[in-house]
PDB file of C-alpha atoms in Angstrom:
ATOM      1  CA  UNK A 264     158.667 159.169  72.271  1.00  0.00           C
ATOM      2  CA  UNK A 265     158.259 160.540  75.735  1.00  0.00           C
ATOM      3  CA  UNK A 266     157.441 164.457  75.750  1.00  0.00           C
ATOM      4  CA  UNK A 267     158.599 167.402  77.353  1.00  0.00           C
ATOM      5  CA  UNK A 268     159.510 167.143  80.896  1.00  0.00           C
ATOM      6  CA  UNK A 269     159.045 169.149  83.592  1.00  0.00           C
ATOM      7  CA  UNK A 270     159.657 169.583  87.016  1.00  0.00           C
ATOM      8  CA  UNK A 271     158.453 169.851  89.804  1.00  0.00           C
ATOM      9  CA  UNK A 272     154.785 170.624  88.668  1.00  0.00           C
ATOM     10  CA  UNK A 273     153.991 172.303  91.653  1.00  0.00           C
ATOM     11  CA  UNK A 274     156.122 174.619  94.081  1.00  0.00           C
ATOM     12  CA  UNK A 275     155.100 177.197  97.247  1.00  0.00           C
ATOM     13  CA  UNK A 276     157.638 179.920  98.174  1.00  0.00           C
ATOM     14  CA  UNK A 277     158.464 182.604 100.437  1.00  0.00           C
ATOM     15  CA  UNK A 278     158.798 185.677  99.305  1.00  0.00           C
ATOM     16  CA  UNK A 279     162.932 187.120  98.568  1.00  0.00           C
ATOM     17  CA  UNK A 280     163.638 183.625  97.988  1.00  0.00           C
ATOM     18  CA  UNK A 281     165.149 181.686  95.443  1.00  0.00           C
ATOM     19  CA  UNK A 282     164.365 178.616  92.513  1.00  0.00           C
ATOM     20  CA  UNK A 283     165.368 176.108  90.336  1.00  0.00           C
ATOM     21  CA  UNK A 284     162.878 174.852  87.672  1.00  0.00           C
ATOM     22  CA  UNK A 285     163.863 172.178  85.249  1.00  0.00           C
ATOM     23  CA  UNK A 286     162.818 171.156  81.813  1.00  0.00           C
ATOM     24  CA  UNK A 287     163.957 168.231  79.440  1.00  0.00           C
ATOM     25  CA  UNK A 288     163.050 168.328  75.874  1.00  0.00           C
ATOM     26  CA  UNK A 289     162.449 165.632  73.685  1.00  0.00           C
ATOM     27  CA  UNK A 290     165.083 163.153  72.801  1.00  0.00           C
ATOM     28  CA  UNK A 291     167.268 164.625  70.224  1.00  0.00           C
ATOM     29  CA  UNK A 292     165.829 168.724  70.251  1.00  0.00           C
ATOM     30  CA  UNK A 293     168.497 171.573  70.964  1.00  0.00           C
ATOM     31  CA  UNK A 294     166.136 174.137  71.749  1.00  0.00           C
ATOM     32  CA  UNK A 295     164.605 174.811  74.332  1.00  0.00           C
ATOM     33  CA  UNK A 296     162.537 178.061  75.317  1.00  0.00           C
ATOM     34  CA  UNK A 297     160.923 179.640  78.344  1.00  0.00           C
ATOM     35  CA  UNK A 298     157.152 180.941  79.205  1.00  0.00           C
ATOM     36  CA  UNK A 299     155.740 182.641  82.010  1.00  0.00           C
ATOM     37  CA  UNK A 300     151.656 182.176  82.501  1.00  0.00           C
ATOM     38  CA  UNK A 301     149.740 184.336  84.692  1.00  0.00           C
ATOM     39  CA  UNK A 302     145.610 185.718  83.987  1.00  0.00           C
ATOM     40  CA  UNK A 303     146.806 189.278  83.681  1.00  0.00           C
ATOM     41  CA  UNK A 304     149.966 189.140  81.113  1.00  0.00           C
ATOM     42  CA  UNK A 305     148.830 185.717  78.874  1.00  0.00           C
ATOM     43  CA  UNK A 306     151.812 183.591  77.663  1.00  0.00           C
ATOM     44  CA  UNK A 307     155.541 185.397  78.031  1.00  0.00           C
ATOM     45  CA  UNK A 308     158.773 184.064  76.367  1.00  0.00           C
ATOM     46  CA  UNK A 309     161.348 184.616  79.137  1.00  0.00           C
ATOM     47  CA  UNK A 310     164.218 183.314  77.141  1.00  0.00           C
ATOM     48  CA  UNK A 311     165.589 180.308  74.613  1.00  0.00           C
ATOM     49  CA  UNK A 312     168.839 178.367  74.514  1.00  0.00           C
ATOM     50  CA  UNK A 313     170.186 176.815  71.752  1.00  0.00           C
ATOM     51  CA  UNK A 314     173.114 174.144  71.911  1.00  0.00           C
ATOM     52  CA  UNK A 315     174.048 175.656  75.730  1.00  0.00           C
ATOM     53  CA  UNK A 316     173.685 178.965  74.120  1.00  0.00           C
ATOM     54  CA  UNK A 317     171.063 181.416  75.039  1.00  0.00           C
ATOM     55  CA  UNK A 318     169.921 182.649  71.420  1.00  0.00           C
ATOM     56  CA  UNK A 319     167.379 185.029  72.572  1.00  0.00           C
ATOM     57  CA  UNK A 320     165.694 186.772  75.292  1.00  0.00           C
ATOM     58  CA  UNK A 321     162.873 188.340  76.901  1.00  0.00           C
ATOM     59  CA  UNK A 322     161.601 191.512  78.231  1.00  0.00           C
ATOM     60  CA  UNK A 323     161.871 189.868  82.084  1.00  0.00           C
ATOM     61  CA  UNK A 324     164.294 191.273  85.333  1.00  0.00           C
ATOM     62  CA  UNK A 325     167.788 190.241  85.372  1.00  0.00           C
ATOM     63  CA  UNK A 326     165.963 188.309  88.312  1.00  0.00           C
ATOM     64  CA  UNK A 327     164.995 185.190  85.734  1.00  0.00           C
ATOM     65  CA  UNK A 328     168.104 183.554  84.184  1.00  0.00           C
ATOM     66  CA  UNK A 329     168.350 180.284  82.730  1.00  0.00           C
ATOM     67  CA  UNK A 330     170.835 177.647  80.662  1.00  0.00           C
ATOM     68  CA  UNK A 331     171.150 174.830  79.383  1.00  0.00           C
ATOM     69  CA  UNK A 332     173.343 171.491  79.430  1.00  0.00           C
ATOM     70  CA  UNK A 333     174.844 169.415  77.128  1.00  0.00           C
ATOM     71  CA  UNK A 334     172.520 167.300  77.011  1.00  0.00           C
ATOM     72  CA  UNK A 335     170.049 169.720  76.078  1.00  0.00           C
ATOM     73  CA  UNK A 336     168.299 169.678  79.371  1.00  0.00           C
ATOM     74  CA  UNK A 337     167.880 173.375  80.617  1.00  0.00           C
ATOM     75  CA  UNK A 338     167.272 175.341  84.104  1.00  0.00           C
ATOM     76  CA  UNK A 339     165.713 178.629  84.816  1.00  0.00           C
ATOM     77  CA  UNK A 340     166.311 180.394  87.954  1.00  0.00           C
ATOM     78  CA  UNK A 341     164.548 183.212  89.470  1.00  0.00           C
ATOM     79  CA  UNK A 342     166.108 185.112  92.976  1.00  0.00           C
ATOM     80  CA  UNK A 343     164.798 186.965  95.165  1.00  0.00           C
ATOM     81  CA  UNK A 344     161.316 185.662  94.360  1.00  0.00           C
ATOM     82  CA  UNK A 345     158.227 188.593  94.405  1.00  0.00           C
ATOM     83  CA  UNK A 346     154.650 187.592  94.869  1.00  0.00           C
ATOM     84  CA  UNK A 347     153.694 188.323  91.319  1.00  0.00           C
ATOM     85  CA  UNK A 348     155.852 185.687  89.940  1.00  0.00           C
ATOM     86  CA  UNK A 349     153.406 183.632  90.589  1.00  0.00           C
ATOM     87  CA  UNK A 350     152.785 181.904  87.846  1.00  0.00           C
ATOM     88  CA  UNK A 351     152.657 178.588  85.378  1.00  0.00           C
ATOM     89  CA  UNK A 352     156.525 178.287  83.900  1.00  0.00           C
ATOM     90  CA  UNK A 353     156.597 176.669  80.917  1.00  0.00           C
ATOM     91  CA  UNK A 354     159.264 175.149  78.127  1.00  0.00           C
ATOM     92  CA  UNK A 355     159.116 174.543  75.150  1.00  0.00           C
ATOM     93  CA  UNK A 356     160.944 172.389  73.477  1.00  0.00           C
ATOM     94  CA  UNK A 357     161.580 172.427  69.281  1.00  0.00           C
ATOM     95  CA  UNK A 358     163.876 170.318  66.821  1.00  0.00           C
ATOM     96  CA  UNK A 359     162.951 173.236  64.129  1.00  0.00           C
ATOM     97  CA  UNK A 360     159.247 174.161  63.878  1.00  0.00           C
ATOM     98  CA  UNK A 361     156.478 173.299  66.076  1.00  0.00           C
ATOM     99  CA  UNK A 362     157.199 173.636  69.745  1.00  0.00           C
ATOM    100  CA  UNK A 363     156.297 171.758  72.030  1.00  0.00           C
ATOM    101  CA  UNK A 364     155.741 171.918  75.505  1.00  0.00           C
ATOM    102  CA  UNK A 365     155.493 170.932  78.482  1.00  0.00           C
ATOM    103  CA  UNK A 366     153.057 170.710  81.303  1.00  0.00           C
ATOM    104  CA  UNK A 367     154.749 173.408  83.533  1.00  0.00           C
ATOM    105  CA  UNK A 368     155.343 174.070  87.189  1.00  0.00           C
ATOM    106  CA  UNK A 369     152.989 175.919  88.957  1.00  0.00           C
ATOM    107  CA  UNK A 370     155.149 178.123  91.295  1.00  0.00           C
ATOM    108  CA  UNK A 371     152.957 179.633  94.245  1.00  0.00           C
ATOM    109  CA  UNK A 372     154.905 182.783  95.641  1.00  0.00           C
ATOM    110  CA  UNK A 373     154.034 183.361  99.532  1.00  0.00           C
TER     111      UNK A 373
ATOM    112  CA  UNK B  47     155.845 192.019  78.183  1.00  0.00           C
ATOM    113  CA  UNK B  48     154.925 190.995  74.396  1.00  0.00           C
ATOM    114  CA  UNK B  49     151.615 188.916  75.132  1.00  0.00           C
ATOM    115  CA  UNK B  50     148.400 190.833  76.714  1.00  0.00           C
ATOM    116  CA  UNK B  51     145.920 189.076  78.268  1.00  0.00           C
ATOM    117  CA  UNK B  52     143.608 190.761  79.693  1.00  0.00           C
ATOM    118  CA  UNK B  53     139.734 190.087  79.453  1.00  0.00           C
ATOM    119  CA  UNK B  54     139.884 185.913  78.170  1.00  0.00           C
ATOM    120  CA  UNK B  55     136.889 185.965  74.867  1.00  0.00           C
ATOM    121  CA  UNK B  56     134.567 183.632  74.946  1.00  0.00           C
ATOM    122  CA  UNK B  57     133.042 181.567  72.317  1.00  0.00           C
ATOM    123  CA  UNK B  58     130.202 179.300  73.101  1.00  0.00           C
ATOM    124  CA  UNK B  59     128.600 176.450  70.244  1.00  0.00           C
ATOM    125  CA  UNK B  60     126.785 173.837  70.292  1.00  0.00           C
ATOM    126  CA  UNK B  61     128.205 170.209  70.473  1.00  0.00           C
ATOM    127  CA  UNK B  62     128.815 169.097  66.267  1.00  0.00           C
ATOM    128  CA  UNK B  63     128.674 172.625  65.057  1.00  0.00           C
ATOM    129  CA  UNK B  64     131.535 174.906  63.481  1.00  0.00           C
ATOM    130  CA  UNK B  65     134.194 176.709  65.328  1.00  0.00           C
ATOM    131  CA  UNK B  66     135.627 179.700  64.192  1.00  0.00           C
ATOM    132  CA  UNK B  67     138.491 181.097  66.410  1.00  0.00           C
ATOM    133  CA  UNK B  68     140.215 184.571  65.042  1.00  0.00           C
ATOM    134  CA  UNK B  69     143.009 185.331  65.964  1.00  0.00           C
ATOM    135  CA  UNK B  70     144.687 189.918  65.029  1.00  0.00           C
ATOM    136  CA  UNK B  71     149.011 188.952  64.978  1.00  0.00           C
ATOM    137  CA  UNK B  72     150.969 192.045  65.256  1.00  0.00           C
ATOM    138  CA  UNK B  73     153.891 191.509  63.344  1.00  0.00           C
ATOM    139  CA  UNK B  74     153.877 192.072  59.749  1.00  0.00           C
ATOM    140  CA  UNK B  75     157.406 189.869  59.181  1.00  0.00           C
ATOM    141  CA  UNK B  76     156.224 187.318  61.114  1.00  0.00           C
ATOM    142  CA  UNK B  77     156.837 184.103  58.925  1.00  0.00           C
ATOM    143  CA  UNK B  78     155.769 181.092  61.015  1.00  0.00           C
ATOM    144  CA  UNK B  79     152.006 180.846  63.101  1.00  0.00           C
ATOM    145  CA  UNK B  80     150.835 178.146  65.423  1.00  0.00           C
ATOM    146  CA  UNK B  81     147.485 176.924  66.899  1.00  0.00           C
ATOM    147  CA  UNK B  82     147.738 175.697  70.844  1.00  0.00           C
ATOM    148  CA  UNK B  83     144.850 173.933  72.812  1.00  0.00           C
ATOM    149  CA  UNK B  84     145.526 174.453  76.429  1.00  0.00           C
ATOM    150  CA  UNK B  85     143.349 172.563  78.908  1.00  0.00           C
ATOM    151  CA  UNK B  86     142.964 172.573  82.452  1.00  0.00           C
ATOM    152  CA  UNK B  87     146.263 172.090  84.028  1.00  0.00           C
ATOM    153  CA  UNK B  88     148.144 171.136  81.021  1.00  0.00           C
ATOM    154  CA  UNK B  89     150.649 172.742  79.342  1.00  0.00           C
ATOM    155  CA  UNK B  90     149.464 174.320  75.480  1.00  0.00           C
ATOM    156  CA  UNK B  91     149.103 171.143  73.091  1.00  0.00           C
ATOM    157  CA  UNK B  92     150.187 172.070  69.679  1.00  0.00           C
ATOM    158  CA  UNK B  93     147.222 171.898  66.877  1.00  0.00           C
ATOM    159  CA  UNK B  94     148.024 173.225  63.811  1.00  0.00           C
ATOM    160  CA  UNK B  95     150.724 175.447  62.291  1.00  0.00           C
ATOM    161  CA  UNK B  96     150.937 177.291  58.741  1.00  0.00           C
ATOM    162  CA  UNK B  97     153.830 179.714  57.279  1.00  0.00           C
ATOM    163  CA  UNK B  98     153.904 182.214  55.892  1.00  0.00           C
ATOM    164  CA  UNK B  99     153.855 181.446  51.821  1.00  0.00           C
ATOM    165  CA  UNK B 100     150.945 179.599  52.332  1.00  0.00           C
ATOM    166  CA  UNK B 101     147.036 180.606  53.176  1.00  0.00           C
ATOM    167  CA  UNK B 102     145.230 177.521  53.678  1.00  0.00           C
ATOM    168  CA  UNK B 103     146.130 174.597  55.884  1.00  0.00           C
ATOM    169  CA  UNK B 104     143.960 171.767  56.993  1.00  0.00           C
ATOM    170  CA  UNK B 105     144.381 169.235  59.636  1.00  0.00           C
ATOM    171  CA  UNK B 106     142.071 166.782  60.989  1.00  0.00           C
ATOM    172  CA  UNK B 107     138.301 168.391  61.769  1.00  0.00           C
ATOM    173  CA  UNK B 108     141.105 171.737  61.805  1.00  0.00           C
ATOM    174  CA  UNK B 109     141.304 174.060  58.988  1.00  0.00           C
ATOM    175  CA  UNK B 110     143.666 177.503  59.568  1.00  0.00           C
ATOM    176  CA  UNK B 111     143.529 180.439  57.384  1.00  0.00           C
ATOM    177  CA  UNK B 112     146.237 183.027  57.035  1.00  0.00           C
ATOM    178  CA  UNK B 113     145.696 186.478  55.900  1.00  0.00           C
ATOM    179  CA  UNK B 114     148.371 188.176  55.413  1.00  0.00           C
ATOM    180  CA  UNK B 115     146.968 191.571  54.152  1.00  0.00           C
ATOM    181  CA  UNK B 116     145.126 192.414  57.970  1.00  0.00           C
ATOM    182  CA  UNK B 117     147.551 190.068  59.968  1.00  0.00           C
ATOM    183  CA  UNK B 118     144.923 188.505  60.746  1.00  0.00           C
ATOM    184  CA  UNK B 119     144.664 184.191  61.761  1.00  0.00           C
ATOM    185  CA  UNK B 120     141.376 182.161  62.171  1.00  0.00           C
ATOM    186  CA  UNK B 121     141.114 178.112  63.037  1.00  0.00           C
ATOM    187  CA  UNK B 122     137.839 176.564  61.808  1.00  0.00           C
ATOM    188  CA  UNK B 123     137.679 173.462  63.655  1.00  0.00           C
ATOM    189  CA  UNK B 124     134.918 171.029  62.519  1.00  0.00           C
ATOM    190  CA  UNK B 125     131.376 169.117  64.317  1.00  0.00           C
ATOM    191  CA  UNK B 126     132.791 171.003  67.655  1.00  0.00           C
ATOM    192  CA  UNK B 127     133.236 168.000  70.044  1.00  0.00           C
ATOM    193  CA  UNK B 128     132.593 168.446  74.353  1.00  0.00           C
ATOM    194  CA  UNK B 129     137.170 167.131  73.907  1.00  0.00           C
ATOM    195  CA  UNK B 130     137.141 170.502  72.286  1.00  0.00           C
ATOM    196  CA  UNK B 131     136.132 172.649  74.734  1.00  0.00           C
ATOM    197  CA  UNK B 132     139.485 174.429  76.069  1.00  0.00           C
ATOM    198  CA  UNK B 133     141.329 177.642  75.928  1.00  0.00           C
ATOM    199  CA  UNK B 134     143.144 178.803  72.080  1.00  0.00           C
ATOM    200  CA  UNK B 135     146.100 180.271  71.748  1.00  0.00           C
ATOM    201  CA  UNK B 136     147.147 181.866  68.141  1.00  0.00           C
ATOM    202  CA  UNK B 137     151.103 182.277  68.348  1.00  0.00           C
ATOM    203  CA  UNK B 138     153.572 183.747  65.636  1.00  0.00           C
ATOM    204  CA  UNK B 139     156.933 184.420  65.617  1.00  0.00           C
ATOM    205  CA  UNK B 140     159.952 185.270  63.181  1.00  0.00           C
ATOM    206  CA  UNK B 141     161.393 181.383  63.600  1.00  0.00           C
ATOM    207  CA  UNK B 142     164.771 183.261  65.178  1.00  0.00           C
ATOM    208  CA  UNK B 143     165.713 181.698  68.599  1.00  0.00           C
ATOM    209  CA  UNK B 144     162.562 180.145  69.262  1.00  0.00           C
ATOM    210  CA  UNK B 145     160.905 183.338  70.556  1.00  0.00           C
ATOM    211  CA  UNK B 146     157.063 182.809  70.257  1.00  0.00           C
ATOM    212  CA  UNK B 147     154.285 185.331  70.678  1.00  0.00           C
ATOM    213  CA  UNK B 148     151.172 184.639  71.878  1.00  0.00           C
ATOM    214  CA  UNK B 149     147.709 186.171  71.698  1.00  0.00           C
ATOM    215  CA  UNK B 150     145.656 186.410  74.211  1.00  0.00           C
ATOM    216  CA  UNK B 151     143.271 183.074  73.750  1.00  0.00           C
ATOM    217  CA  UNK B 152     139.891 182.439  73.072  1.00  0.00           C
ATOM    218  CA  UNK B 153     137.999 180.027  75.911  1.00  0.00           C
ATOM    219  CA  UNK B 154     135.669 177.316  73.181  1.00  0.00           C
ATOM    220  CA  UNK B 155     132.766 175.962  75.440  1.00  0.00           C
ATOM    221  CA  UNK B 156     130.540 173.080  73.738  1.00  0.00           C
ATOM    222  CA  UNK B 157     127.507 172.835  74.808  1.00  0.00           C
ATOM    223  CA  UNK B 158     126.035 169.035  74.702  1.00  0.00           C
TER     224      UNK B 158
END
């Protein structure tokens, strides 16, 4: 079966712009969570959606937002990009246990 | 954020040896733990998991040990192979809302 699909794989944006990343979970998985990975801070939880509702949120500023659609696909948006937002953004989908990650979107802010 | 990733510890082993990767988790209330392997340019790959009502769980060539008394998790890899070279992360969760808290990671290097 298909895994977790994240698009695009790579993005280059300018400081101040906004960006939208997409995540398609494994078929049947209703939970999608998002993580930011940087060399300095490691993997940090952004937020999680279940059945179109945000169920949990990490300690990130309001510039980071997300949503989930009725088909469980999820998007995250970062507004007013800062240089420090450069990172690998990962999403994971889950049915109950065993969160499965996608390959991530590498965002570079210049 | 809740995950601190500073200088990445490195474990270097000879091919064929056993590897032990350790992790100290943060929350004594965590009830579900996962080990992930991450190769360069890829997302974390699930290796093995364990619930807090267990002390040990075995998979193919891998064993996870959980010591709740000292909040310690370890991953043992038997007969380590060059393909095992990667960064390994432990993650903990209260199994609520998909919020995984990751350890800083350990880089495993396997010498042929």
